CSV table of C-alpha atoms and ligand atoms in Angstrom, one decimal:
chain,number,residue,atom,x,y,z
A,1,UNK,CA,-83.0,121.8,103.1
A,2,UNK,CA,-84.6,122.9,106.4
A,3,UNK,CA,-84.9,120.9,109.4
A,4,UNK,CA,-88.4,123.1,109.7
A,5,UNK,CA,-92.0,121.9,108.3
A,6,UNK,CA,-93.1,123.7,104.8
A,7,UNK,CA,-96.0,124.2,106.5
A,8,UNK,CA,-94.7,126.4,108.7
A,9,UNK,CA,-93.0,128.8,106.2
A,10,UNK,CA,-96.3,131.1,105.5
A,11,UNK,CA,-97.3,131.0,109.0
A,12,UNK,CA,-96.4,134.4,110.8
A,13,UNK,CA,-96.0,134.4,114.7
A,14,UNK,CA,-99.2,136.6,116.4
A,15,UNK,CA,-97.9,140.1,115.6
A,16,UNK,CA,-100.1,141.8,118.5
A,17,UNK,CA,-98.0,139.6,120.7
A,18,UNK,CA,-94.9,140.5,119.1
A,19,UNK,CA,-96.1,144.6,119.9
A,20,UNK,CA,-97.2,144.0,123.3
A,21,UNK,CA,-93.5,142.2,123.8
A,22,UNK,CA,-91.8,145.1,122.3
A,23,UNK,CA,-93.7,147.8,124.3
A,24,UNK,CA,-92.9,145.8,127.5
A,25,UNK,CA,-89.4,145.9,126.5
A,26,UNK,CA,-89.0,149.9,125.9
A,27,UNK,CA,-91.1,150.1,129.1
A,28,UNK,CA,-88.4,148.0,131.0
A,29,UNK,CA,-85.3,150.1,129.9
A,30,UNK,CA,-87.4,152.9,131.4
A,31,UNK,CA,-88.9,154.6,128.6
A,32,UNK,CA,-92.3,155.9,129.4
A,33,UNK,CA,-94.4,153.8,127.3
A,34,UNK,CA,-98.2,153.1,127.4
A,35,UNK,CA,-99.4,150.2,125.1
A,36,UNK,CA,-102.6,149.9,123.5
A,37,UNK,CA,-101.9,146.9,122.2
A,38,UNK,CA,-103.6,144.0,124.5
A,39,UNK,CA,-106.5,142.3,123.6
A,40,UNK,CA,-107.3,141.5,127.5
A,41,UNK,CA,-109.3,142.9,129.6
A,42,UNK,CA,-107.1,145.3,132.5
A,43,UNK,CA,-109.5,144.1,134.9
A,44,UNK,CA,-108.8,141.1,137.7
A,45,UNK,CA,-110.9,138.1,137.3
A,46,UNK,CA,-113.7,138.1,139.6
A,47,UNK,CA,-113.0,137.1,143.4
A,48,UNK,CA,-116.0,133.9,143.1
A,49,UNK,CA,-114.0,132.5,140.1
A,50,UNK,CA,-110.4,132.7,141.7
A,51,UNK,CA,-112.5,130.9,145.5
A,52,UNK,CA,-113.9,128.7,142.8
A,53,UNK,CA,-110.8,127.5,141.7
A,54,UNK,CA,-108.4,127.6,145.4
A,55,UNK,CA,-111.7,125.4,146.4
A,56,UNK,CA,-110.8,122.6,143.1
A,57,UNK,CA,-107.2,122.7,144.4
A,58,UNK,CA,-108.6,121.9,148.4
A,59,UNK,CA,-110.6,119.4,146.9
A,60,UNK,CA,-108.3,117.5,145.4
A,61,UNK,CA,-109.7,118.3,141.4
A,62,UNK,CA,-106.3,118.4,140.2
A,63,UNK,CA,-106.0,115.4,137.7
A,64,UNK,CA,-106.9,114.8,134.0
A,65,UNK,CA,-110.1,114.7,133.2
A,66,UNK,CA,-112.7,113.9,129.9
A,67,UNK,CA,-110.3,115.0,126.7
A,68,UNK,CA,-113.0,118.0,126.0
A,69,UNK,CA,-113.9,118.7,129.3
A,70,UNK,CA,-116.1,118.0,132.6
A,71,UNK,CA,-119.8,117.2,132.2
A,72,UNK,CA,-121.1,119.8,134.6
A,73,UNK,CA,-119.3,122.4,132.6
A,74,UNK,CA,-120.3,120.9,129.4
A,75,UNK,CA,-123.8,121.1,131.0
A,76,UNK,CA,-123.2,124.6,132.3
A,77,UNK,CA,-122.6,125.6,128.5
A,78,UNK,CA,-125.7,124.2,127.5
A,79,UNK,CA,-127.4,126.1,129.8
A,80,UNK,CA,-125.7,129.3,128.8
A,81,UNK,CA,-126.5,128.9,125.1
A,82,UNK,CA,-130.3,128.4,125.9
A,83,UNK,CA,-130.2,131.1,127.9
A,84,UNK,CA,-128.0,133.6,126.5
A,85,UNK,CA,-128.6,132.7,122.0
A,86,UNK,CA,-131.7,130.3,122.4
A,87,UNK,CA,-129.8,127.5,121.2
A,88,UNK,CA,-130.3,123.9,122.4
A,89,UNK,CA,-127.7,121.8,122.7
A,90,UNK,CA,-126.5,118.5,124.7
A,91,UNK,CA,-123.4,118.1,126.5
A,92,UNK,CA,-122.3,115.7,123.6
A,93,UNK,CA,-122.4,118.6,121.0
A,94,UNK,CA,-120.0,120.9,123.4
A,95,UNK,CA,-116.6,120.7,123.6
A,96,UNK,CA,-114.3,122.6,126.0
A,97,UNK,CA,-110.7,123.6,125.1
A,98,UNK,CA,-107.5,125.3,126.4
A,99,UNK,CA,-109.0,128.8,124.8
A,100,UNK,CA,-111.1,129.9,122.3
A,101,UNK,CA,-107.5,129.5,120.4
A,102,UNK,CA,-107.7,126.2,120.9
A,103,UNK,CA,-111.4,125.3,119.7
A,104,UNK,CA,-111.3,126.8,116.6
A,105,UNK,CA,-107.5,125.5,115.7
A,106,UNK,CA,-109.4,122.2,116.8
A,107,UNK,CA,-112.3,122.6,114.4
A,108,UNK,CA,-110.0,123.7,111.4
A,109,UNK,CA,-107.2,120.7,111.8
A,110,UNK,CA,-110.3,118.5,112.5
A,111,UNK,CA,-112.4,119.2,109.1
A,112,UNK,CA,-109.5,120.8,106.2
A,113,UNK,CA,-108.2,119.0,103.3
A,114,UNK,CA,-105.8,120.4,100.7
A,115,UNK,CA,-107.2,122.9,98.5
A,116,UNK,CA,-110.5,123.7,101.0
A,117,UNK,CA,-111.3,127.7,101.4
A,118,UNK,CA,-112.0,129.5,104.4
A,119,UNK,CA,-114.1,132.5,104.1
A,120,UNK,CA,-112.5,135.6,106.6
A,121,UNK,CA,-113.8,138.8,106.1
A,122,UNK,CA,-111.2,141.3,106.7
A,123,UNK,CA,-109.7,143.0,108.9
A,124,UNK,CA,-109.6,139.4,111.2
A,125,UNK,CA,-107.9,138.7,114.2
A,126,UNK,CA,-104.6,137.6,113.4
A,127,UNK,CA,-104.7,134.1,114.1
A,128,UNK,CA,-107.4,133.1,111.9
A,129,UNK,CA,-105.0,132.6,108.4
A,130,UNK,CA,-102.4,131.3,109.9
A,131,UNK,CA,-104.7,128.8,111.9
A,132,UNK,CA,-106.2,127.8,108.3
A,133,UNK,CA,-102.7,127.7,106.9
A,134,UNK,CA,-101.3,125.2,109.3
A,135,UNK,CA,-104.5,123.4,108.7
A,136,UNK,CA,-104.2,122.6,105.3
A,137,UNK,CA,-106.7,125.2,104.5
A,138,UNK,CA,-106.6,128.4,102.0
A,139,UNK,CA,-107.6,131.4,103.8
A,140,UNK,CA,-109.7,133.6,101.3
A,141,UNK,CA,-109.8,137.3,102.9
A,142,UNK,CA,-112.9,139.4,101.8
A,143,UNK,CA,-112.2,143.2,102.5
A,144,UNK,CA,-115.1,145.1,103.9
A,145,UNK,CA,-115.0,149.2,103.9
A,146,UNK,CA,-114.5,151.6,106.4
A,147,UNK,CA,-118.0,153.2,104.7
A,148,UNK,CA,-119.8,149.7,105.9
A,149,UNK,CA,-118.5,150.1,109.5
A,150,UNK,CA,-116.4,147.5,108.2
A,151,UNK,CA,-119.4,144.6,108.2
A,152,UNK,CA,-119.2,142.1,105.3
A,153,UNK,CA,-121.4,142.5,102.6
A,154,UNK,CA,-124.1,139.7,101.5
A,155,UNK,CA,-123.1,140.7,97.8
A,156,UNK,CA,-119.0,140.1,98.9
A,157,UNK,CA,-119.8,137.1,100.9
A,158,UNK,CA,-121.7,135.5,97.4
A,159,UNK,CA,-119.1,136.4,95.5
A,160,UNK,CA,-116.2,134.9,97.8
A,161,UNK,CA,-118.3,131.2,97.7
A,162,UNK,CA,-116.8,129.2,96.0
A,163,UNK,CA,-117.5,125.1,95.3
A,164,UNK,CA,-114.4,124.7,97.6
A,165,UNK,CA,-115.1,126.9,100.6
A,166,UNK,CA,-115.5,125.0,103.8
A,167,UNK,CA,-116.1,127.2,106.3
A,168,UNK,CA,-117.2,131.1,106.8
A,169,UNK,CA,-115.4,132.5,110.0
A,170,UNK,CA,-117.8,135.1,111.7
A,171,UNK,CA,-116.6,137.3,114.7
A,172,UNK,CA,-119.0,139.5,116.0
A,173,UNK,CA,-118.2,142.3,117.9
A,174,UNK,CA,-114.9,142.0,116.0
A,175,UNK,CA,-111.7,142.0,116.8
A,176,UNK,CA,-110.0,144.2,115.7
A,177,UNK,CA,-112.3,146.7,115.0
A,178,UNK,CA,-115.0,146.0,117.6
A,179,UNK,CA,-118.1,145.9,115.3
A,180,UNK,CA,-121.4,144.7,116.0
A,181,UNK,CA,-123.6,143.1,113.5
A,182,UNK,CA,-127.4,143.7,114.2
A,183,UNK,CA,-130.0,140.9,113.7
A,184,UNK,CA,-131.1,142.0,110.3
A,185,UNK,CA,-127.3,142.5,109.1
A,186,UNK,CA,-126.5,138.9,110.1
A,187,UNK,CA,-129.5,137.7,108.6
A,188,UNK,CA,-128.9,139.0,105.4
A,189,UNK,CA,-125.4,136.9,105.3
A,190,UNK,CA,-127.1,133.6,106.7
A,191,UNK,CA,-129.8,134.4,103.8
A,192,UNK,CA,-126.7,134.2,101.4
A,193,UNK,CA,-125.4,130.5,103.4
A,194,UNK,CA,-128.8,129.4,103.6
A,195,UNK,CA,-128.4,129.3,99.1
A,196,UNK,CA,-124.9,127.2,99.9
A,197,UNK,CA,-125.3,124.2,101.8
A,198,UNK,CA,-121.6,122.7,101.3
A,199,UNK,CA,-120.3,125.9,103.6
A,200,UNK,CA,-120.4,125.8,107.3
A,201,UNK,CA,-119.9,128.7,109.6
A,202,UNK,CA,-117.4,129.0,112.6
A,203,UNK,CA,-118.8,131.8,114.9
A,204,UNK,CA,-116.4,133.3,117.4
A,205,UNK,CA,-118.6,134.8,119.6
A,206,UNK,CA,-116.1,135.5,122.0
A,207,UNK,CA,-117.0,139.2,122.4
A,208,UNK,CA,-120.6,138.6,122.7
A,209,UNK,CA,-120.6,140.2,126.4
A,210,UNK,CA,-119.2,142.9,125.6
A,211,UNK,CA,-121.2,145.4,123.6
A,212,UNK,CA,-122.9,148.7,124.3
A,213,UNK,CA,-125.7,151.6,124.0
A,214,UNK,CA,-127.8,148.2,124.4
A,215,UNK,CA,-126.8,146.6,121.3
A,216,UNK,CA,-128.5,143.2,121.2
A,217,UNK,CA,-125.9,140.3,120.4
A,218,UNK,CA,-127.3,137.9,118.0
A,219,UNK,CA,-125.2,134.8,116.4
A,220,UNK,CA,-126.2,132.6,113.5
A,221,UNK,CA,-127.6,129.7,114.5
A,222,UNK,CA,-130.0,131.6,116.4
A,223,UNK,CA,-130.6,134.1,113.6
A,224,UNK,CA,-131.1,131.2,111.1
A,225,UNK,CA,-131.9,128.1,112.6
A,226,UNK,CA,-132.1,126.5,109.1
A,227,UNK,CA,-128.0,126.8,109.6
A,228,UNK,CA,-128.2,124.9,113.3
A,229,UNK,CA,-126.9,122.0,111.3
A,230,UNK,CA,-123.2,123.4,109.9
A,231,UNK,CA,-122.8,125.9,112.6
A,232,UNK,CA,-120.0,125.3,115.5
A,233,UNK,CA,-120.9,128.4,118.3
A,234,UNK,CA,-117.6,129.0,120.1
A,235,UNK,CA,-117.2,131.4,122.9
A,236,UNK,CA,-115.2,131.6,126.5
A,237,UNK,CA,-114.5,133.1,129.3
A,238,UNK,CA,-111.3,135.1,128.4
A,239,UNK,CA,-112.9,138.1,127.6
A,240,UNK,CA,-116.3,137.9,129.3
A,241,UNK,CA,-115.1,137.7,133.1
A,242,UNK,CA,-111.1,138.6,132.8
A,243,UNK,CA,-109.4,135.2,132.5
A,244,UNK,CA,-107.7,135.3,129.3
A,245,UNK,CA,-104.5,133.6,131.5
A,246,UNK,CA,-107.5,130.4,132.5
A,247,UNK,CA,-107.6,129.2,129.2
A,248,UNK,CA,-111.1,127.8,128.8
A,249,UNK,CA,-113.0,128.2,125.8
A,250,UNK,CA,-116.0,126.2,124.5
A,251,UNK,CA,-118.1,125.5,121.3
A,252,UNK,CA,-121.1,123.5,120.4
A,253,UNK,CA,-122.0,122.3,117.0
A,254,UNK,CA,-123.1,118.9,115.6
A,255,UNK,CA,-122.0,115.6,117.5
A,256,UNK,CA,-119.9,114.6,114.7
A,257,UNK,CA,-117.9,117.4,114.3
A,258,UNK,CA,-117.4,117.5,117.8
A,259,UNK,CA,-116.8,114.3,118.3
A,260,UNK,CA,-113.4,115.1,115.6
A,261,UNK,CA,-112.4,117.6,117.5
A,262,UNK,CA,-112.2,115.5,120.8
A,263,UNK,CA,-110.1,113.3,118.7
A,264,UNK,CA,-107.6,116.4,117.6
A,265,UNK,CA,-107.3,117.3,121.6
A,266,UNK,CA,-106.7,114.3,123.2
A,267,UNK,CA,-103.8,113.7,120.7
A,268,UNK,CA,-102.2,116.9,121.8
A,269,UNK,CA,-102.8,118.6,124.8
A,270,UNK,CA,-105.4,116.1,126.7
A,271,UNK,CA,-107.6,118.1,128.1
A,272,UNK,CA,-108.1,121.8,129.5
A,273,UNK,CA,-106.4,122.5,133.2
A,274,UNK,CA,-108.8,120.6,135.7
A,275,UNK,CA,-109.1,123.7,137.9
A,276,UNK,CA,-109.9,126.7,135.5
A,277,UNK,CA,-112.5,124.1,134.2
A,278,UNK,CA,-114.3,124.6,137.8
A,279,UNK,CA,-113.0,128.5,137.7
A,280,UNK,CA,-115.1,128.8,134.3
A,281,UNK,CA,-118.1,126.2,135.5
A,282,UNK,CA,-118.7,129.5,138.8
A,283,UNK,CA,-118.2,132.1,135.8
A,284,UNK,CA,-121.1,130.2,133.9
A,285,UNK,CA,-123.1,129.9,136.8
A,286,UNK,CA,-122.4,132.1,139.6
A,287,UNK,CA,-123.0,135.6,139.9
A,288,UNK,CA,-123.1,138.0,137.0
A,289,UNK,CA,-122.3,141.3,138.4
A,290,UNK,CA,-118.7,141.8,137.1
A,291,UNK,CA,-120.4,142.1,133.5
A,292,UNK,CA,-122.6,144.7,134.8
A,293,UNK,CA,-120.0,146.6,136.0
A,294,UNK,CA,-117.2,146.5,133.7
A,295,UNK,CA,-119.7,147.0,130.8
A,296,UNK,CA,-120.3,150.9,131.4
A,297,UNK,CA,-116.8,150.9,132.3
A,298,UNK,CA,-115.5,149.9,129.0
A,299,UNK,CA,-118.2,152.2,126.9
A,300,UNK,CA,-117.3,155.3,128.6
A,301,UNK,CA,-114.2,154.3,127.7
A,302,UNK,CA,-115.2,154.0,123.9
A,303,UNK,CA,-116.3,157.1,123.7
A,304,UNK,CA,-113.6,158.7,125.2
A,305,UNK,CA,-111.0,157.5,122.6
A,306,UNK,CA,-113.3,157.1,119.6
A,307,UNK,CA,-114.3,161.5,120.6
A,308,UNK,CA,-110.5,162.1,121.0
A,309,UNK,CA,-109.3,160.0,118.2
A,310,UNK,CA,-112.0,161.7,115.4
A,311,UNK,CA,-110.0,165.1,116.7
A,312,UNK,CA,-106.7,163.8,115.8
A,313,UNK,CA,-105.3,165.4,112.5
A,314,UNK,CA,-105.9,162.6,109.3
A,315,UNK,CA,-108.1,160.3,111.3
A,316,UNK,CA,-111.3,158.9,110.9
A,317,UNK,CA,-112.9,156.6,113.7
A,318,UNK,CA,-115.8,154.9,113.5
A,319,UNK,CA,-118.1,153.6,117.0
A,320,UNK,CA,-118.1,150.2,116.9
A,321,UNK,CA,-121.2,148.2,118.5
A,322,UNK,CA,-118.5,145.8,120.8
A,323,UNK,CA,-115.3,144.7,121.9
A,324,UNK,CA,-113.1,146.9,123.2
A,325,UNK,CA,-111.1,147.9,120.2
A,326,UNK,CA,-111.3,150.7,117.2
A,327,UNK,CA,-110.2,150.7,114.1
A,328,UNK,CA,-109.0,154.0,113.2
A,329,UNK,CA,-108.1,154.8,109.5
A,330,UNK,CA,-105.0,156.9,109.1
A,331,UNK,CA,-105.7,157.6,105.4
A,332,UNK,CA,-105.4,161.5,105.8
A,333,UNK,CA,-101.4,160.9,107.4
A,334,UNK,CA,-100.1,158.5,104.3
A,335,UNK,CA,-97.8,160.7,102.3
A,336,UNK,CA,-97.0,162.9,105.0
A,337,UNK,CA,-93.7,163.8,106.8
A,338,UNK,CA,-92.6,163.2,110.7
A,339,UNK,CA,-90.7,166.3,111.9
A,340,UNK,CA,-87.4,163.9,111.7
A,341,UNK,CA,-87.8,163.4,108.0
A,342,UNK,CA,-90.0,159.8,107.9
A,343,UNK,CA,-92.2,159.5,105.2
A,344,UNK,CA,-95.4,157.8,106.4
A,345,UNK,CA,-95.8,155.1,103.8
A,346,UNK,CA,-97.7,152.8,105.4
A,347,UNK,CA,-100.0,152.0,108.7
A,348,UNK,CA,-96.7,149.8,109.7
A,349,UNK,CA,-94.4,152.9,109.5
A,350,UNK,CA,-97.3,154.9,111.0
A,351,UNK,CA,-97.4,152.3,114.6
A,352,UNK,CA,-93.5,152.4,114.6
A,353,UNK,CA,-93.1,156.2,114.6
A,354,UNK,CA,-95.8,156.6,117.1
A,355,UNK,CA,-93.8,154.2,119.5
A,356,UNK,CA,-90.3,155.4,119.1
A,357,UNK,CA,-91.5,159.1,119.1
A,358,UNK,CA,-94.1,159.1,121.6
A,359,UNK,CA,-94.1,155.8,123.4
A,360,UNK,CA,-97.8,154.9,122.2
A,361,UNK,CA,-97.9,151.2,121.1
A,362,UNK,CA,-101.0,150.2,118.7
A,363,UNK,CA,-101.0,147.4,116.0
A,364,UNK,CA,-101.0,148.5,112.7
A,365,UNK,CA,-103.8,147.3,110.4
A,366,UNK,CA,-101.4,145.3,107.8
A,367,UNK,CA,-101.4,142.6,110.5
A,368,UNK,CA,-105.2,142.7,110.4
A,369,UNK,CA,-105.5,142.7,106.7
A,370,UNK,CA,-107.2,145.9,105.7
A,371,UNK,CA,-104.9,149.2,105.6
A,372,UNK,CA,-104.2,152.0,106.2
A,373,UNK,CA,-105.9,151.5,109.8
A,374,UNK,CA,-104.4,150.6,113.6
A,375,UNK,CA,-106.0,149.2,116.2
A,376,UNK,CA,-106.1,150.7,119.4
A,377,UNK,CA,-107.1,148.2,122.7
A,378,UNK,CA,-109.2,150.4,125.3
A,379,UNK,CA,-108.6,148.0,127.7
A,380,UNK,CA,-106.7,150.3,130.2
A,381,UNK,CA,-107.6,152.9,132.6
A,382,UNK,CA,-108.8,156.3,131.4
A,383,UNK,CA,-106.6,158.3,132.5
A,384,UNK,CA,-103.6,156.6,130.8
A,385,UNK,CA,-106.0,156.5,127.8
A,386,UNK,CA,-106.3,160.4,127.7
A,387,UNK,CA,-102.5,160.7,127.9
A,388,UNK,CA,-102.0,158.2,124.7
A,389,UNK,CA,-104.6,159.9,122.8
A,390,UNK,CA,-103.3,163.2,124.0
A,391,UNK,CA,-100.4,161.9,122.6
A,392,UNK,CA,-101.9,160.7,119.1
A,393,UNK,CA,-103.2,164.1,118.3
A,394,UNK,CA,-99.9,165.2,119.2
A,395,UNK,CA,-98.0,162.9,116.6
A,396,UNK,CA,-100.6,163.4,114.1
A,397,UNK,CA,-100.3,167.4,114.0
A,398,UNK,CA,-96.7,167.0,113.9
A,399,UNK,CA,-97.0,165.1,110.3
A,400,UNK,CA,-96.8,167.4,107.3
B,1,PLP,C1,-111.7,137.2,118.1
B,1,PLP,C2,-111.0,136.4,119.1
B,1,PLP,N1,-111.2,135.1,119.1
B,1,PLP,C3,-110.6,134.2,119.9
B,1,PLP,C4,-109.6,134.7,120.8
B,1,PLP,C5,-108.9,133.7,121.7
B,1,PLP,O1,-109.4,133.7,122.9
B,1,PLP,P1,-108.7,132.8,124.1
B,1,PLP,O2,-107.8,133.7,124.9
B,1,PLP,O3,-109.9,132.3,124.8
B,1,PLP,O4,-108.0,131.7,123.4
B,1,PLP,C6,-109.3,136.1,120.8
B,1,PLP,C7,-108.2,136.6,121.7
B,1,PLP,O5,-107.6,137.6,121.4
B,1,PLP,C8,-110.0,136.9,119.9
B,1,PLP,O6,-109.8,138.2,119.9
């Protein structure tokens, strides 16, 4: 018998991490490797945030503090919900956590009994399953299509309710495929929640920030305020200002549930580091500029993959609204042939050829739960973009 927890036996470990780790491993015995695989921003976090924090450390605000976080940061997040989604809240209806990672593992251990379902329209960022597998929960992936811009359906979202579903997970702009529900989209799923008052929704809004050709960023509670009630709004700075090693994320939802989660995090890790608290309090409240510049940044950078990618042999690539990810399908490469003799069999295959051959790491979609796709992370500079997607076309011609 194993020494480990059942529990753990279904759980996979992060398999972006696991590519990221390998490409940093080719590129330290000195092959030339360029990876595409990092969900973080390549940018430095902003120089107000990094004074705000040296300025914590001067002053000394280096102990623990609340379990779920400082009150002017909880009242900072108020603040940006009203002005950001037009949601009110109060500070006791926020709760801040070591990451978005952390909130919504809090929210899931906090509410899931045996047997519960968890809504996760796929492809999903990795975590989410396994979160709701450690938590008791069964995860209950609904595919979307390529044809849909890969948006969930209200007639596949009906037909995934069940009278054990807990919670719907909603991620927009997604990760990974960086799509962008519009206000009338959203509204057509909260339409379909509104019918099914036992399910809540966990909205990971953590991309909300980033999104382009003006694409207005809308989240549920806002959309249908008739869901305020079994909504939890989580968000962070991670992605937003370039602090994804900070680890502050936030959510607000109603007191009670809230008030469960505090209970889940000061049983395990206490509270959030005392000084990126005050680092994300000055990204709340300071100056904005760094999302006015790295916004263009990252859409010209969009393009510029999404244009090169569509000109790859076999590949279709749709523009997502957000994020900054795509989802390319590599349906027009299964079946074929590398020049060494390797049948491409699957999306997995696909993302291991294109890193042994050409040094180009991406995630295949398997890990994402919708095939045969990868994921490709824009988050790097353009020129070592055009050379990967250079190299891409490249790989893809050479398949026959
Ligand atoms: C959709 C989504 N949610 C949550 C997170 C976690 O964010 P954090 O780094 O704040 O824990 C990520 C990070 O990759 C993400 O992509």
């Amino acid at each position: 018998m194993s020494f480990l927890a059942k529990s753990l036996s279904r759980v996979k470990p992060s398999p972006t991490i696991a590519i990221t780790t390998k490409a940093g491993e080719l590129k330290a015995a000195g092959r030339d490797v360029i990876a595409l695989s990092a969900g973080e921003p390549d940018f430095d976090t902003p120089d107000n945030i990094k004074a705000a924090a040296k300025a914590a450390i001067d002053a000394g605000k280096t102990k623990y503090t609340a379990p779920d976080g400082i009150i002017e940061l909880k009242r900072a997040v108020c603040d940006k919900f009203k002005r950001d989604n037009n949601l009110d809240y109060t500070p006791e209806q926020v709760s801040i956590s070591t990451g978005g990672k952390q909130v919504l593992y809090n929210a899931l251990i906090a509410t899931l009994n045996p047997g519960d379902e968890v809504i996760i329209p796929a492809p999903y960022w990795v975590s989410y399953p396994d979160m709701v597998l450690l938590g008791g929960g069964t995860p209950v992936p609904v595919e979307t299509r390529i044809e849909d811009n890969f948006k969930l359906s209200p007639a596949a979202l009906e037909s995934a309710i069940t009278p054990k579903t807990k919670w719907l997970i909603f991620n927009s702009p997604s990760n990974p495929t960086g799509a962008g529900y519009s206000r009338a989209e959203l509204k057509a799923l909260t339409d379909v929640l509104v019918k099914h008052p036992h399910v809540w929704v966990m909205t990971d809004d953590m991309y909300e920030h980033l999104a382009y050709d003006g694409f207005e960023f809308c989240t549920p509670a806002e959309v249908e305020p008739k869901l305020y009630d079994r909504t939890l709004t989580v968000n962070g700075v991670s992605k937003a200002y370039a602090m994804t090693g900070w680890r502050i994320g936030y959510a607000a939802g109603p007191a009670e549930l809230i008030k469960a989660m505090r209970k889940v995090q000061s049983q395990s890790t206490s509270n959030p580091s005392s000084i990126s608290q005050w680092a994300a309090l000055e990204a709340l409240t300071g100056p904005q500029d760094y999302l006015d510049m790295s916004r263009p940044i990252f859409q010209k950078r969009r393009d510029l993959v999404v244009d090169m990618l569509n000109k790859a042999d076999g590949l279709i690539c749709p523009t997502p609204e957000g994020a900054f990810y795509v989802y390319p399908s590599i349906a027009g490469c299964i079946g074929k042939s590398t020049p060494k003799g390797v049948k491409i069999e699957s999306d997995e295959v696909f993302a291991t050829e294109l890193l042994s051959s050409t040094g180009v790491a991406v995630v295949f979609g398997a890990a994402f739960g919708l095939s045969p796709n990868f994921r490709v992370s824009y988050a790097t500079s353009e020129s070592e973009l055009i050379t990967a997607c250079t190299r891409i076309q490249e790989f893809c011609a050479s398949l026959n």
